[in-house]
Amino acid sequence: MQSRINTSQALLDQELARSRHIAASESTMAELSRDYEVNRDLYQDLLKRRENARVSMSLDAEQRGLSFRVQEPASYPLRGVGLRLVHVASAGLGAAALAPLLLLFGFVRLDPRVRSPYQIETASALPVLGSVPRYQTAPSRRLGTRRFVIAAMIFLVVPLVYGVVLALKMVNLQ
């Protein structure tokens, strides 16, 4: 019985050693397979390059390869593409002229004060029997005239100054 146990134990040890050897050889086999795949891909790439080089050399020898000719030399454009300073400045000038008019229109439309007898008639649906006209004194007339003259001067001078600066700039560019 003891000799059978010893024989079985010896056979078991041999099988365990063989399984360890097989596991080690499988990992070695997997590593070698990966190396083989990498080397094969490199070899295929080098083969393709060699074939391309051979074809290029034969085309160069026959002078049938790619040849380029410049039809027109490159040149810089004279003007940029898109919005220029003139466009932006004219849009700004237009917005500057339009903004006060829009503000004045909004102020008159949204102001709750009564400015004429007609407004009272339309709002209350009653007739107006009489109204007191506005009386302007001499100082208030002078003040109104002075304000009108200043506003007209600003309205006329700003585009004039802009035009002069633009003309000077154009003369300096040429």
PDB file of C-alpha atoms in Angstrom:
ATOM      1  CA  MET A   1       0.000   0.000   0.000  1.00  0.00           C
ATOM      2  CA  GLN A   2       2.854   2.349   0.908  1.00  0.00           C
ATOM      3  CA  SER A   3       4.655   1.601  -2.354  1.00  0.00           C
ATOM      4  CA  ARG A   4       1.453   2.398  -4.293  1.00  0.00           C
ATOM      5  CA  ILE A   5       1.151   5.706  -2.474  1.00  0.00           C
ATOM      6  CA  ASN A   6       4.778   6.535  -3.194  1.00  0.00           C
ATOM      7  CA  THR A   7       4.358   5.584  -6.878  1.00  0.00           C
ATOM      8  CA  SER A   8       1.185   7.680  -7.146  1.00  0.00           C
ATOM      9  CA  GLN A   9       2.928  10.568  -5.399  1.00  0.00           C
ATOM     10  CA  ALA A  10       5.867  10.345  -7.828  1.00  0.00           C
ATOM     11  CA  LEU A  11       3.482  10.300 -10.819  1.00  0.00           C
ATOM     12  CA  LEU A  12       1.580  13.286  -9.380  1.00  0.00           C
ATOM     13  CA  ASP A  13       4.826  15.240  -8.934  1.00  0.00           C
ATOM     14  CA  GLN A  14       5.829  14.436 -12.535  1.00  0.00           C
ATOM     15  CA  GLU A  15       2.451  15.638 -13.846  1.00  0.00           C
ATOM     16  CA  LEU A  16       2.672  18.855 -11.781  1.00  0.00           C
ATOM     17  CA  ALA A  17       6.169  19.543 -13.113  1.00  0.00           C
ATOM     18  CA  ARG A  18       4.972  18.874 -16.663  1.00  0.00           C
ATOM     19  CA  SER A  19       1.968  21.252 -16.222  1.00  0.00           C
ATOM     20  CA  ARG A  20       4.305  23.978 -14.883  1.00  0.00           C
ATOM     21  CA  HIS A  21       6.581  23.444 -17.865  1.00  0.00           C
ATOM     22  CA  ILE A  22       3.599  23.607 -20.253  1.00  0.00           C
ATOM     23  CA  ALA A  23       2.311  26.846 -18.628  1.00  0.00           C
ATOM     24  CA  ALA A  24       5.771  28.399 -18.888  1.00  0.00           C
ATOM     25  CA  SER A  25       6.117  27.325 -22.496  1.00  0.00           C
ATOM     26  CA  GLU A  26       2.632  28.738 -23.308  1.00  0.00           C
ATOM     27  CA  SER A  27       3.576  32.184 -21.949  1.00  0.00           C
ATOM     28  CA  THR A  28       6.847  31.985 -23.901  1.00  0.00           C
ATOM     29  CA  MET A  29       4.853  30.977 -26.977  1.00  0.00           C
ATOM     30  CA  ALA A  30       2.461  33.968 -26.553  1.00  0.00           C
ATOM     31  CA  GLU A  31       5.411  36.358 -26.171  1.00  0.00           C
ATOM     32  CA  LEU A  32       7.104  34.941 -29.245  1.00  0.00           C
ATOM     33  CA  SER A  33       3.820  35.196 -31.204  1.00  0.00           C
ATOM     34  CA  ARG A  34       3.498  38.893 -30.323  1.00  0.00           C
ATOM     35  CA  ASP A  35       7.095  39.530 -31.362  1.00  0.00           C
ATOM     36  CA  TYR A  36       6.468  37.658 -34.612  1.00  0.00           C
ATOM     37  CA  GLU A  37       3.362  39.790 -35.376  1.00  0.00           C
ATOM     38  CA  VAL A  38       5.258  43.047 -34.765  1.00  0.00           C
ATOM     39  CA  ASN A  39       8.213  41.966 -36.890  1.00  0.00           C
ATOM     40  CA  ARG A  40       5.920  40.747 -39.676  1.00  0.00           C
ATOM     41  CA  ASP A  41       4.082  44.138 -39.749  1.00  0.00           C
ATOM     42  CA  LEU A  42       7.406  45.993 -39.890  1.00  0.00           C
ATOM     43  CA  TYR A  43       8.585  43.724 -42.686  1.00  0.00           C
ATOM     44  CA  GLN A  44       5.371  44.281 -44.691  1.00  0.00           C
ATOM     45  CA  ASP A  45       5.715  48.069 -44.253  1.00  0.00           C
ATOM     46  CA  LEU A  46       9.330  47.999 -45.416  1.00  0.00           C
ATOM     47  CA  LEU A  47       8.332  45.861 -48.403  1.00  0.00           C
ATOM     48  CA  LYS A  48       5.668  48.430 -49.406  1.00  0.00           C
ATOM     49  CA  ARG A  49       8.166  51.254 -49.085  1.00  0.00           C
ATOM     50  CA  ARG A  50      10.700  49.391 -51.190  1.00  0.00           C
ATOM     51  CA  GLU A  51       8.101  48.753 -53.886  1.00  0.00           C
ATOM     52  CA  ASN A  52       7.064  52.448 -53.876  1.00  0.00           C
ATOM     53  CA  ALA A  53      10.706  53.501 -54.139  1.00  0.00           C
ATOM     54  CA  ARG A  54      11.260  51.097 -57.034  1.00  0.00           C
ATOM     55  CA  VAL A  55       8.206  52.458 -58.886  1.00  0.00           C
ATOM     56  CA  SER A  56       9.355  56.062 -58.266  1.00  0.00           C
ATOM     57  CA  MET A  57      12.829  55.301 -59.541  1.00  0.00           C
ATOM     58  CA  SER A  58      11.484  53.665 -62.689  1.00  0.00           C
ATOM     59  CA  LEU A  59       9.149  56.651 -63.318  1.00  0.00           C
ATOM     60  CA  ASP A  60      12.031  59.071 -62.783  1.00  0.00           C
ATOM     61  CA  ALA A  61      14.176  57.076 -65.175  1.00  0.00           C
ATOM     62  CA  GLU A  62      11.446  57.266 -67.799  1.00  0.00           C
ATOM     63  CA  GLN A  63      10.741  60.935 -66.872  1.00  0.00           C
ATOM     64  CA  ARG A  64       7.045  60.231 -66.440  1.00  0.00           C
ATOM     65  CA  GLY A  65       6.782  61.218 -62.780  1.00  0.00           C
ATOM     66  CA  LEU A  66       4.943  64.149 -61.307  1.00  0.00           C
ATOM     67  CA  SER A  67       6.016  67.448 -62.782  1.00  0.00           C
ATOM     68  CA  PHE A  68       4.729  70.842 -61.785  1.00  0.00           C
ATOM     69  CA  ARG A  69       4.718  74.126 -63.626  1.00  0.00           C
ATOM     70  CA  VAL A  70       3.799  77.478 -62.111  1.00  0.00           C
ATOM     71  CA  GLN A  71       1.125  79.014 -64.333  1.00  0.00           C
ATOM     72  CA  GLU A  72       0.892  82.340 -62.494  1.00  0.00           C
ATOM     73  CA  PRO A  73       3.170  83.629 -59.782  1.00  0.00           C
ATOM     74  CA  ALA A  74       1.628  84.238 -56.354  1.00  0.00           C
ATOM     75  CA  SER A  75       0.662  87.807 -55.540  1.00  0.00           C
ATOM     76  CA  TYR A  76      -0.696  89.625 -52.521  1.00  0.00           C
ATOM     77  CA  PRO A  77      -4.252  90.955 -52.775  1.00  0.00           C
ATOM     78  CA  LEU A  78      -4.571  94.731 -52.964  1.00  0.00           C
ATOM     79  CA  ARG A  79      -7.539  94.904 -50.566  1.00  0.00           C
ATOM     80  CA  GLY A  80      -8.540  92.714 -47.699  1.00  0.00           C
ATOM     81  CA  VAL A  81     -11.685  90.632 -47.857  1.00  0.00           C
ATOM     82  CA  GLY A  82     -14.534  91.545 -45.506  1.00  0.00           C
ATOM     83  CA  LEU A  83     -15.408  94.633 -43.519  1.00  0.00           C
ATOM     84  CA  ARG A  84     -12.977  97.512 -43.670  1.00  0.00           C
ATOM     85  CA  LEU A  85     -12.642 100.577 -41.482  1.00  0.00           C
ATOM     86  CA  VAL A  86     -14.805 102.623 -43.852  1.00  0.00           C
ATOM     87  CA  HIS A  87     -17.714 100.203 -43.408  1.00  0.00           C
ATOM     88  CA  VAL A  88     -17.443 100.168 -39.625  1.00  0.00           C
ATOM     89  CA  ALA A  89     -17.102 103.945 -39.457  1.00  0.00           C
ATOM     90  CA  SER A  90     -20.108 104.548 -41.695  1.00  0.00           C
ATOM     91  CA  ALA A  91     -22.201 102.096 -39.639  1.00  0.00           C
ATOM     92  CA  GLY A  92     -21.124 103.923 -36.467  1.00  0.00           C
ATOM     93  CA  LEU A  93     -21.958 107.297 -37.992  1.00  0.00           C
ATOM     94  CA  GLY A  94     -25.375 106.046 -39.093  1.00  0.00           C
ATOM     95  CA  ALA A  95     -26.056 104.584 -35.649  1.00  0.00           C
ATOM     96  CA  ALA A  96     -24.922 107.838 -34.023  1.00  0.00           C
ATOM     97  CA  ALA A  97     -27.337 109.823 -36.206  1.00  0.00           C
ATOM     98  CA  LEU A  98     -30.232 107.384 -35.722  1.00  0.00           C
ATOM     99  CA  ALA A  99     -29.914 106.767 -31.965  1.00  0.00           C
ATOM    100  CA  PRO A 100     -30.987 110.254 -30.796  1.00  0.00           C
ATOM    101  CA  LEU A 101     -33.971 110.208 -33.145  1.00  0.00           C
ATOM    102  CA  LEU A 102     -35.095 106.836 -31.793  1.00  0.00           C
ATOM    103  CA  LEU A 103     -34.610 108.001 -28.213  1.00  0.00           C
ATOM    104  CA  LEU A 104     -36.621 111.158 -28.890  1.00  0.00           C
ATOM    105  CA  PHE A 105     -39.421 109.144 -30.517  1.00  0.00           C
ATOM    106  CA  GLY A 106     -39.521 106.736 -27.556  1.00  0.00           C
ATOM    107  CA  PHE A 107     -39.502 109.605 -25.065  1.00  0.00           C
ATOM    108  CA  VAL A 108     -42.428 111.339 -26.774  1.00  0.00           C
ATOM    109  CA  ARG A 109     -44.425 108.095 -27.099  1.00  0.00           C
ATOM    110  CA  LEU A 110     -43.875 106.962 -23.506  1.00  0.00           C
ATOM    111  CA  ASP A 111     -44.058 110.355 -21.750  1.00  0.00           C
ATOM    112  CA  PRO A 112     -47.325 110.561 -19.742  1.00  0.00           C
ATOM    113  CA  ARG A 113     -47.529 114.377 -19.838  1.00  0.00           C
ATOM    114  CA  VAL A 114     -50.237 116.101 -21.843  1.00  0.00           C
ATOM    115  CA  ARG A 115     -48.774 118.174 -24.670  1.00  0.00           C
ATOM    116  CA  SER A 116     -51.844 119.266 -26.656  1.00  0.00           C
ATOM    117  CA  PRO A 117     -55.620 119.733 -26.261  1.00  0.00           C
ATOM    118  CA  TYR A 118     -56.118 116.991 -28.846  1.00  0.00           C
ATOM    119  CA  GLN A 119     -54.544 114.458 -26.445  1.00  0.00           C
ATOM    120  CA  ILE A 120     -57.103 115.360 -23.768  1.00  0.00           C
ATOM    121  CA  GLU A 121     -59.972 114.993 -26.225  1.00  0.00           C
ATOM    122  CA  THR A 122     -58.837 111.568 -27.434  1.00  0.00           C
ATOM    123  CA  ALA A 123     -57.986 110.245 -23.946  1.00  0.00           C
ATOM    124  CA  SER A 124     -61.172 111.379 -22.184  1.00  0.00           C
ATOM    125  CA  ALA A 125     -63.619 111.450 -25.123  1.00  0.00           C
ATOM    126  CA  LEU A 126     -64.777 114.899 -23.946  1.00  0.00           C
ATOM    127  CA  PRO A 127     -64.506 118.180 -25.835  1.00  0.00           C
ATOM    128  CA  VAL A 128     -61.984 120.809 -24.665  1.00  0.00           C
ATOM    129  CA  LEU A 129     -63.621 124.173 -24.114  1.00  0.00           C
ATOM    130  CA  GLY A 130     -60.458 126.254 -24.056  1.00  0.00           C
ATOM    131  CA  SER A 131     -56.714 126.166 -23.643  1.00  0.00           C
ATOM    132  CA  VAL A 132     -54.057 128.605 -22.505  1.00  0.00           C
ATOM    133  CA  PRO A 133     -51.278 129.014 -25.076  1.00  0.00           C
ATOM    134  CA  ARG A 134     -47.702 128.713 -23.962  1.00  0.00           C
ATOM    135  CA  TYR A 135     -46.050 132.067 -23.451  1.00  0.00           C
ATOM    136  CA  GLN A 136     -42.379 132.356 -24.208  1.00  0.00           C
ATOM    137  CA  THR A 137     -40.333 135.078 -22.647  1.00  0.00           C
ATOM    138  CA  ALA A 138     -37.379 136.675 -24.412  1.00  0.00           C
ATOM    139  CA  PRO A 139     -34.750 134.812 -22.356  1.00  0.00           C
ATOM    140  CA  SER A 140     -36.453 131.450 -22.987  1.00  0.00           C
ATOM    141  CA  ARG A 141     -36.624 132.218 -26.745  1.00  0.00           C
ATOM    142  CA  ARG A 142     -32.904 133.090 -26.777  1.00  0.00           C
ATOM    143  CA  LEU A 143     -32.087 129.915 -24.852  1.00  0.00           C
ATOM    144  CA  GLY A 144     -34.134 127.831 -27.314  1.00  0.00           C
ATOM    145  CA  THR A 145     -32.462 129.498 -30.295  1.00  0.00           C
ATOM    146  CA  ARG A 146     -28.998 128.986 -28.785  1.00  0.00           C
ATOM    147  CA  ARG A 147     -29.697 125.280 -28.177  1.00  0.00           C
ATOM    148  CA  PHE A 148     -30.968 124.849 -31.738  1.00  0.00           C
ATOM    149  CA  VAL A 149     -27.866 126.512 -33.194  1.00  0.00           C
ATOM    150  CA  ILE A 150     -25.516 124.362 -31.085  1.00  0.00           C
ATOM    151  CA  ALA A 151     -27.353 121.175 -32.080  1.00  0.00           C
ATOM    152  CA  ALA A 152     -27.297 122.150 -35.780  1.00  0.00           C
ATOM    153  CA  MET A 153     -23.572 122.945 -35.611  1.00  0.00           C
ATOM    154  CA  ILE A 154     -22.802 119.585 -33.994  1.00  0.00           C
ATOM    155  CA  PHE A 155     -24.984 117.796 -36.539  1.00  0.00           C
ATOM    156  CA  LEU A 156     -23.163 119.471 -39.428  1.00  0.00           C
ATOM    157  CA  VAL A 157     -19.615 119.584 -38.047  1.00  0.00           C
ATOM    158  CA  VAL A 158     -19.248 115.900 -37.081  1.00  0.00           C
ATOM    159  CA  PRO A 159     -19.734 114.507 -40.627  1.00  0.00           C
ATOM    160  CA  LEU A 160     -17.593 117.316 -42.020  1.00  0.00           C
ATOM    161  CA  VAL A 161     -14.701 116.491 -39.666  1.00  0.00           C
ATOM    162  CA  TYR A 162     -15.079 112.808 -40.463  1.00  0.00           C
ATOM    163  CA  GLY A 163     -14.949 113.514 -44.201  1.00  0.00           C
ATOM    164  CA  VAL A 164     -11.842 115.692 -43.846  1.00  0.00           C
ATOM    165  CA  VAL A 165     -10.048 113.022 -41.784  1.00  0.00           C
ATOM    166  CA  LEU A 166     -11.012 110.339 -44.300  1.00  0.00           C
ATOM    167  CA  ALA A 167      -9.793 112.481 -47.220  1.00  0.00           C
ATOM    168  CA  LEU A 168      -6.456 113.124 -45.457  1.00  0.00           C
ATOM    169  CA  LYS A 169      -6.073 109.448 -44.745  1.00  0.00           C
ATOM    170  CA  MET A 170      -6.740 108.540 -48.378  1.00  0.00           C
ATOM    171  CA  VAL A 171      -4.198 111.112 -49.574  1.00  0.00           C
ATOM    172  CA  ASN A 172      -1.555 109.730 -47.167  1.00  0.00           C
ATOM    173  CA  LEU A 173      -2.165 106.134 -48.341  1.00  0.00           C
ATOM    174  CA  GLN A 174      -1.502 106.996 -51.968  1.00  0.00           C
TER     175      GLN A 174
END
